[in-house]
Short mmCIF file of C-alpha atoms in Angstrom, two decimals:
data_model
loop_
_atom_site.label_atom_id
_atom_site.label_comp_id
_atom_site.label_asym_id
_atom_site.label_seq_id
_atom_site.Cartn_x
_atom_site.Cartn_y
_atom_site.Cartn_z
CA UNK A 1 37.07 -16.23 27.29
CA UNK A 2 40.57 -17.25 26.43
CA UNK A 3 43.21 -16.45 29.32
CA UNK A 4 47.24 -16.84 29.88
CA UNK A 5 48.27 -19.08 32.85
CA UNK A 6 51.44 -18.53 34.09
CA UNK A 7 52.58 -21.99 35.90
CA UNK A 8 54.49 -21.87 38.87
CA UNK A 9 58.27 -22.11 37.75
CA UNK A 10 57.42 -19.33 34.92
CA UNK A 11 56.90 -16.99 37.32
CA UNK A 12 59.92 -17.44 39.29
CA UNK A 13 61.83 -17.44 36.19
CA UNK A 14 60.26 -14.08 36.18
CA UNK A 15 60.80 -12.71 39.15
CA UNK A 16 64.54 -14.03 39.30
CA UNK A 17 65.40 -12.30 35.95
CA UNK A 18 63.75 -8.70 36.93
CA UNK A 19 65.68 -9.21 40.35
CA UNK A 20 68.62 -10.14 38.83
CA UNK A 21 68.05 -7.30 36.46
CA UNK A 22 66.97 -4.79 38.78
CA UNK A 23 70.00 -4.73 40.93
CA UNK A 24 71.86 -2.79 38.34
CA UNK A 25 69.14 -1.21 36.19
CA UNK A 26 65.56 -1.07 37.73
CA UNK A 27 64.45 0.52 34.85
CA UNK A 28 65.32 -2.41 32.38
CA UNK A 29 63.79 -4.73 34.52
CA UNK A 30 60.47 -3.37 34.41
CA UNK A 31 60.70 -2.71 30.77
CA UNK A 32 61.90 -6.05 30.07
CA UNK A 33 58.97 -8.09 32.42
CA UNK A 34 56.73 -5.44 29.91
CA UNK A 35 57.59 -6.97 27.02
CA UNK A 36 57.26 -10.65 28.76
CA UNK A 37 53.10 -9.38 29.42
CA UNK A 38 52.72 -7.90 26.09
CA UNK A 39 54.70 -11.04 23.75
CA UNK A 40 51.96 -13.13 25.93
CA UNK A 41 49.18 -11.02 24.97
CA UNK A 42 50.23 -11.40 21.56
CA UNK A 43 50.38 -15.28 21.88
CA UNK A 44 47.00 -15.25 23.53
CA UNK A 45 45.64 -13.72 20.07
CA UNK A 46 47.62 -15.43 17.92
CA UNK A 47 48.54 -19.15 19.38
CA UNK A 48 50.81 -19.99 16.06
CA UNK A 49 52.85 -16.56 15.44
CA UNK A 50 56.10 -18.02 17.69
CA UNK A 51 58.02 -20.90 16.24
CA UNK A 52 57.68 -24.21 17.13
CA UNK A 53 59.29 -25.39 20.82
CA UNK A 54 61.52 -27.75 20.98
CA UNK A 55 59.42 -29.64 23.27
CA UNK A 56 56.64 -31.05 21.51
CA UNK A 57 53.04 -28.91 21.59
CA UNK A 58 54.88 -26.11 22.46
CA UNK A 59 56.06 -22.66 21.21
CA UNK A 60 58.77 -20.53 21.61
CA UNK A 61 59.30 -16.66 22.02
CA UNK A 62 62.38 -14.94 21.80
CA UNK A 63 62.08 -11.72 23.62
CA UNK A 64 65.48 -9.78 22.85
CA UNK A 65 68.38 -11.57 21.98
CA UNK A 66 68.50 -12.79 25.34
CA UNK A 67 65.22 -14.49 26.85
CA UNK A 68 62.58 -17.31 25.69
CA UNK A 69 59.31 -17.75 26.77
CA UNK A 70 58.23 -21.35 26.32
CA UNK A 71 54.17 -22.09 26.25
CA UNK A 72 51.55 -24.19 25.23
CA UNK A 73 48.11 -23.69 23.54
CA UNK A 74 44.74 -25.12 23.58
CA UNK A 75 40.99 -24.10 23.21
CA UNK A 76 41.03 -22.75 26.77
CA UNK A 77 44.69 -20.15 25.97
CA UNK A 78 47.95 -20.62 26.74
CA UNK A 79 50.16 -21.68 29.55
CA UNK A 80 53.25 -19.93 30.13
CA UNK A 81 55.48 -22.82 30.90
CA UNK A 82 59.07 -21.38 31.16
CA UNK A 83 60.73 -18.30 30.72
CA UNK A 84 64.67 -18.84 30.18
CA UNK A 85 67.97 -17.39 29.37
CA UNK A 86 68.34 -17.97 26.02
CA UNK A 87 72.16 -19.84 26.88
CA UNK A 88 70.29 -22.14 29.26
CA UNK A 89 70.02 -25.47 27.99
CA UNK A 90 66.53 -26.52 26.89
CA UNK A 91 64.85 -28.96 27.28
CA UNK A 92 66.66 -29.69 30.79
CA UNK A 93 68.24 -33.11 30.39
CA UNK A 94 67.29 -35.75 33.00
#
């Protein structure tokens, strides 16, 4: 059975956007970390719907104007790698 992985820094991505969120609108929050569950469901079923990353073997969801959800694919699912503010520079530079 295929399953999503969400690594490490994804999730605190996560959790600092609904926080972040939260403080003024708790209600937006939830309904935004919603979508970020169902736009990985989606990827789960269909690797290859989201565009091309611009890291290479990944993929890229934009989810509202405002948020990206980077991931990778293989046999096993996907792995959520990072979820972003779409004005945040990506790849990071080193």
């Amino acid at each position: 059975m295929k399953k999503i992985i969400w690594r490490r820094i994804a999730e605190r991505d996560r959790d600092r956007i609904f926080d972040r969120i939260a403080k003024e609108n708790p209600r937006a929050a939830i309904e935004l970390d919603m979508q970020f569950e169902e736009n990985a469901a989606l990827a789960l079923q269909r690797p290859n719907l989201y565009k091309p990353g611009r890291v290479r073997d990944t993929r890229e969801i934009v989810t509202r104007p405002n948020y990206v959800m980077v991931y990778r694919a293989d046999v096993s699912g996907i792995t959520i790698l990072r979820v972003l503010h779409a004005r945040r520079k990506w790849p990071l530079e080193e």
